[in-house]
XYZ file of N, CA and C in Angstrom:
432
model
N -145.336 42.086 125.281
C -145.659 42.352 126.883
C -145.514 40.830 127.259
N -145.887 39.999 126.756
C -145.786 38.330 127.133
C -144.328 37.979 127.280
N -143.532 38.456 126.749
C -142.103 38.012 126.917
C -141.536 38.301 128.114
N -141.976 39.649 128.481
C -141.288 40.589 129.664
C -142.154 39.949 130.804
N -143.248 39.417 130.886
C -144.035 38.726 132.058
C -143.437 37.379 132.215
N -143.140 36.751 131.125
C -142.682 35.502 130.950
C -140.943 35.284 131.751
N -140.414 36.401 131.384
C -138.928 36.514 131.855
C -139.035 36.819 133.325
N -140.120 37.598 133.795
C -140.107 37.988 135.129
C -140.587 36.850 135.975
N -141.444 35.906 135.474
C -141.821 34.451 136.139
C -140.675 33.861 136.351
N -139.603 33.829 135.187
C -138.435 32.887 135.213
C -137.736 33.418 136.298
N -137.395 34.621 136.479
C -136.753 35.095 137.560
C -137.054 34.752 138.834
N -138.356 34.937 139.136
C -138.956 34.432 140.424
C -138.835 33.005 140.432
N -138.644 32.342 139.876
C -138.624 30.597 139.903
C -137.520 30.273 139.926
N -136.389 31.075 139.565
C -134.987 30.397 139.692
C -134.324 31.334 141.234
N -134.925 31.757 141.828
C -134.641 32.375 143.194
C -134.013 31.155 143.866
N -133.003 31.289 144.490
C -132.567 30.072 145.418
C -133.272 29.660 146.595
N -133.475 28.397 146.604
C -133.926 28.024 147.815
C -133.437 28.458 149.409
N -134.230 28.722 150.083
C -133.417 29.045 151.432
C -132.920 27.743 152.139
N -131.498 27.937 152.644
C -130.827 26.794 153.302
C -131.248 26.850 154.804
N -131.177 25.695 155.324
C -131.247 25.417 156.632
C -130.351 25.921 157.390
N -130.290 26.468 158.387
C -129.301 27.176 159.141
C -128.536 26.002 159.751
N -127.148 26.065 159.884
C -126.326 25.157 160.540
C -125.843 25.852 162.007
N -126.356 25.228 163.038
C -126.159 25.516 164.564
C -124.924 25.330 164.837
N -124.191 26.154 165.383
C -122.675 25.740 165.945
C -122.425 26.309 167.279
N -121.731 25.778 168.153
C -121.561 25.766 169.585
C -120.298 26.900 169.462
N -120.507 27.389 170.814
C -119.448 28.688 171.123
C -118.008 28.406 170.938
N -117.836 27.070 171.247
C -116.411 26.513 171.215
C -115.754 26.346 169.901
N -116.953 26.556 168.874
C -116.420 25.963 167.161
C -116.317 27.591 166.574
N -116.522 28.492 167.471
C -116.449 29.935 166.802
C -114.683 30.025 166.323
N -114.567 30.560 165.228
C -113.050 30.903 164.451
C -113.177 32.577 164.438
N -111.688 32.950 164.764
C -111.472 34.534 164.348
C -111.813 34.965 163.003
N -112.463 35.798 162.741
C -112.787 36.537 161.310
C -113.879 35.890 160.661
N -114.603 34.865 161.477
C -115.691 34.104 160.659
C -117.014 35.011 160.601
N -118.040 34.570 159.710
C -119.234 35.284 159.583
C -120.187 34.180 159.545
N -121.494 34.806 159.474
C -122.731 33.735 159.086
C -122.863 32.627 160.067
N -122.477 32.800 161.192
C -122.524 31.914 162.346
C -123.991 31.919 163.133
N -124.707 30.774 163.157
C -125.913 30.816 163.736
C -125.793 29.882 165.076
N -126.146 30.556 165.989
C -126.010 29.825 167.578
C -127.434 30.100 168.516
N -127.498 29.091 169.339
C -128.524 29.545 170.201
C -127.764 29.632 171.777
N -128.103 30.887 172.164
C -127.148 31.118 173.451
C -128.031 31.538 174.497
N -127.532 31.549 175.649
C -128.138 32.094 176.895
C -127.431 33.438 177.459
N -128.077 34.454 177.809
C -127.379 35.701 177.972
C -127.103 35.283 179.833
N -125.888 35.690 179.852
C -125.164 35.408 181.105
C -125.437 36.862 181.905
N -124.843 37.727 181.389
C -124.834 39.205 181.751
C -124.872 40.189 180.913
N -125.201 41.387 181.234
C -125.275 42.517 180.341
C -124.555 43.833 180.966
N -123.486 44.246 180.206
C -123.024 45.567 180.903
C -123.123 46.848 179.921
N -123.770 47.795 180.471
C -123.790 49.164 179.549
C -122.151 49.831 179.211
N -121.860 49.911 178.197
C -120.801 50.303 177.654
C -120.791 51.857 177.152
N -121.839 52.027 176.451
C -121.879 53.443 175.894
C -123.451 53.604 175.976
N -123.783 54.933 176.140
C -125.121 55.496 176.135
C -125.050 56.728 175.777
N -125.048 57.081 174.535
C -124.865 58.373 174.174
C -126.286 59.138 173.599
N -126.727 60.114 173.948
C -128.026 60.518 173.543
C -127.811 61.863 172.432
N -126.681 62.681 172.549
C -126.521 63.564 171.586
C -126.582 62.917 170.135
N -127.084 63.847 169.215
C -127.288 63.466 167.792
C -127.995 62.395 167.624
N -127.489 61.026 167.200
C -128.255 59.878 166.988
C -128.138 59.311 168.248
N -129.205 58.424 168.894
C -129.151 57.776 170.019
C -128.048 56.413 169.702
N -127.108 56.256 170.669
C -126.313 55.020 170.496
C -126.208 54.389 171.742
N -126.528 53.245 171.761
C -126.279 52.467 173.300
C -125.576 51.087 172.724
N -124.731 50.901 173.403
C -123.742 49.702 173.153
C -123.595 48.892 174.554
N -123.763 47.665 174.479
C -123.709 46.845 175.625
C -122.752 45.650 175.472
N -122.041 45.122 176.310
C -121.123 43.926 176.171
C -121.900 42.831 176.873
N -122.075 41.865 176.414
C -123.108 40.734 177.283
C -122.254 39.659 177.275
N -122.047 38.971 177.924
C -121.826 37.634 178.155
C -122.849 36.628 177.712
N -122.568 35.835 176.605
C -123.385 34.935 176.096
C -122.767 33.464 176.021
N -123.571 32.428 176.246
C -122.872 31.082 176.205
C -123.740 29.875 175.718
N -123.342 28.768 175.936
C -124.046 27.546 175.725
C -123.236 26.389 176.589
N -123.422 25.149 176.468
C -122.823 24.181 177.208
C -121.301 23.977 176.951
N -120.747 24.708 175.843
C -119.294 24.496 175.586
C -118.664 25.816 175.931
N -119.270 26.744 176.375
C -118.413 27.996 176.798
C -119.116 29.435 176.577
N -118.361 30.383 176.737
C -119.024 31.786 176.577
C -118.192 32.477 175.649
N -118.982 33.994 175.287
C -118.116 34.846 174.637
C -118.960 36.099 174.694
N -117.983 37.272 174.640
C -118.546 38.588 174.838
C -119.437 38.697 173.452
N -120.517 39.204 173.496
C -121.351 39.593 172.564
C -121.441 41.381 172.347
N -121.306 41.801 171.396
C -121.499 43.105 171.571
C -122.934 43.548 171.031
N -123.834 43.997 171.795
C -125.324 44.589 171.446
C -125.237 46.096 171.265
N -126.021 46.247 170.195
C -126.253 47.847 169.839
C -127.617 48.274 169.599
N -127.879 49.446 170.089
C -129.035 50.271 169.982
C -130.355 49.207 170.544
N -131.256 48.777 169.522
C -132.272 48.013 169.791
C -131.842 46.669 170.328
N -130.779 46.198 170.004
C -130.357 44.921 170.630
C -130.372 44.788 171.837
N -129.472 45.876 172.625
C -129.479 45.903 174.099
C -130.882 45.642 174.839
N -132.011 45.672 174.340
C -133.150 45.651 174.988
C -133.597 43.995 174.882
N -133.055 43.330 174.076
C -133.347 41.909 173.833
C -132.357 41.126 174.572
N -131.036 41.467 174.827
C -130.043 40.967 175.691
C -130.188 40.962 177.032
N -131.005 40.338 177.727
C -131.436 40.610 179.097
C -131.102 39.151 179.702
N -130.492 39.240 180.901
C -129.798 38.055 181.569
C -130.768 36.873 181.999
N -130.439 35.909 181.391
C -131.328 34.654 181.769
C -132.132 34.471 180.442
N -132.004 35.434 179.430
C -132.949 35.065 178.082
C -132.002 34.263 177.124
N -132.895 33.449 176.661
C -132.302 32.514 175.528
C -132.727 33.187 174.198
N -131.531 33.402 173.397
C -131.909 33.885 172.250
C -130.951 33.170 170.868
N -131.485 33.075 169.540
C -131.130 32.481 168.487
C -130.129 33.738 167.654
N -128.977 33.763 167.548
C -128.204 34.731 167.068
C -127.921 34.230 165.283
N -128.705 34.668 164.400
C -128.341 34.428 163.081
C -127.497 35.418 162.124
N -126.828 34.477 161.441
C -125.810 35.326 160.873
C -124.840 36.321 161.450
N -124.357 35.842 162.815
C -123.258 36.458 163.574
C -122.221 36.266 163.051
N -121.150 37.338 163.267
C -120.052 37.672 162.876
C -118.835 37.888 164.178
N -117.701 37.653 163.562
C -116.717 37.751 164.795
C -115.862 39.058 164.472
N -115.996 40.001 165.430
C -115.090 41.288 165.515
C -113.904 40.969 166.037
N -112.729 41.436 165.837
C -111.802 41.265 166.761
C -111.405 42.726 167.366
N -111.170 42.748 168.614
C -111.259 43.877 169.629
C -110.226 43.375 170.516
N -108.900 44.349 170.479
C -107.811 44.167 171.216
C -107.480 42.679 171.171
N -107.082 42.093 170.016
C -106.822 40.686 169.711
C -107.652 39.543 170.430
N -108.841 39.999 170.759
C -110.082 39.011 171.232
C -111.297 38.732 170.362
N -111.734 37.899 170.664
C -113.055 37.820 169.547
C -114.009 38.382 170.307
N -114.797 39.122 169.537
C -116.466 39.417 170.076
C -117.311 39.101 168.849
N -118.413 38.590 169.574
C -119.563 38.344 168.800
C -120.359 39.482 168.364
N -120.977 40.011 167.256
C -121.873 40.917 166.685
C -122.909 40.205 165.547
N -123.997 41.126 165.768
C -124.920 40.712 164.642
C -125.289 42.276 164.300
N -124.647 42.244 162.852
C -124.831 43.576 162.206
C -126.358 43.417 161.497
N -126.523 44.543 160.434
C -127.677 44.599 159.826
C -128.000 43.506 158.948
N -127.362 42.499 158.610
C -127.471 41.416 157.783
C -127.986 40.247 158.848
N -127.787 40.206 159.862
C -128.246 39.058 160.731
C -129.591 39.644 161.754
N -129.709 38.400 162.556
C -131.045 38.755 163.516
C -130.821 38.060 164.606
N -131.556 38.973 165.832
C -131.480 38.148 167.036
C -132.874 37.819 167.304
N -133.145 36.502 167.839
C -134.687 36.211 168.025
C -134.615 35.558 169.351
N -135.491 35.917 170.276
C -135.741 35.593 171.565
C -136.524 34.143 171.460
N -136.178 33.146 171.975
C -136.498 31.882 171.937
C -136.970 31.465 173.294
N -137.470 30.239 173.323
C -137.999 29.189 174.596
C -136.449 29.156 175.482
N -136.778 29.114 176.757
C -135.692 28.917 177.676
C -135.098 27.736 177.091
N -133.562 27.616 177.025
C -132.864 26.411 176.601
C -132.710 25.516 177.767
N -132.521 24.393 177.543
C -132.400 23.311 178.702
C -130.938 23.191 179.171
N -129.942 23.741 178.534
C -128.407 23.643 178.762
C -128.295 24.534 179.888
N -127.056 24.290 180.523
C -126.512 25.164 181.511
C -125.026 25.592 180.977
N -125.053 26.833 181.156
C -123.868 27.848 180.640
C -122.797 27.045 181.033
N -121.561 26.828 180.301
C -120.234 26.740 180.918
C -119.396 27.910 180.775
N -119.540 28.342 182.249
C -118.925 30.053 182.476
C -117.217 29.550 182.478
N -116.670 28.252 182.537
C -115.400 28.030 182.539
C -114.495 28.443 181.394
N -115.277 28.259 180.309
C -114.321 28.360 178.904
C -114.951 29.508 178.318
N -114.502 30.858 178.443
C -114.507 32.032 177.749
C -113.859 32.060 176.735
N -114.069 32.152 175.597
C -113.430 32.314 174.395
C -112.766 33.417 174.119
N -113.702 34.453 174.621
C -113.343 35.815 174.416
C -111.928 36.256 175.257
N -111.652 35.240 175.909
C -110.309 35.624 176.844
C -108.967 35.114 176.104
N -109.139 34.447 174.916
C -108.149 33.859 174.337
C -107.654 35.183 173.379
N -106.274 35.360 173.496
C -105.856 36.335 172.509
C -105.021 35.776 171.616
N -105.286 36.519 170.153
C -104.923 36.108 169.077
C -103.783 37.066 168.529
N -102.923 36.342 167.642
C -101.903 37.327 167.263
C -102.090 37.019 165.501
N -101.856 38.489 164.859
C -102.089 38.520 163.557
C -100.397 38.018 163.124
N -100.557 36.963 162.130
C -99.113 36.440 161.536
C -99.524 36.551 160.160
N -98.076 37.542 159.665
C -98.274 37.419 158.171
C -97.647 36.451 157.726
N -98.157 35.541 156.602
C -97.524 34.578 156.016
C -97.144 35.314 154.702
N -95.579 35.019 154.504
C -95.005 35.173 153.181
C -94.521 34.175 152.546
N -94.968 34.042 151.518
C -94.818 32.933 150.441
C -93.391 32.989 149.565
N -92.631 31.872 149.605
C -91.520 32.320 148.794
C -91.800 32.032 147.547
N -91.195 33.073 146.667
C -91.151 32.779 145.229
C -90.358 31.797 144.780
N -90.892 31.196 143.833
C -90.128 30.098 142.873
C -88.750 30.530 142.320
C-alpha cells in the first residue's frame, strides 16, 4: 500500500510547472497559429447566428484589436455575452481559423476569455489583419 501512495506522490510532484503566458500583438498573428494570448478591446459585435431550435446556438463576429491592428473574433454561445463593445478582454489559448482565405480569431473549449481592467491603448482600426487574403500554396519537394 505504501508503494502505491509513494508513486502517487511522485506523479503529483512531477507535474509540469505552469508557464507564464507570452502576450502577442494583433499584427503578430499568423495563419494557422494556436495558443495565442492577447489583450484586446472589443470594437464592435454583430450577431451572425441565433438559433433556438435544438441546442441554442449563438454566433457573433466581433472586431477586436490593440494598438497594432484589429482582427475579427468569432464568439460562440456564452462568449457572445462577454464581447460587448468597449470591453477589454484577455484571450487565452486563442487560435486562428481560416474563413474564405482570411483569418478569424477564436477561443475553443481549451481557451479562456477573461474580462479585465480597461486598457490604456487606443485601437488601431486602420490595420485589419482579417482583410488580408491568404492563398494556400502546395509545396512539392523534388525527389533526389
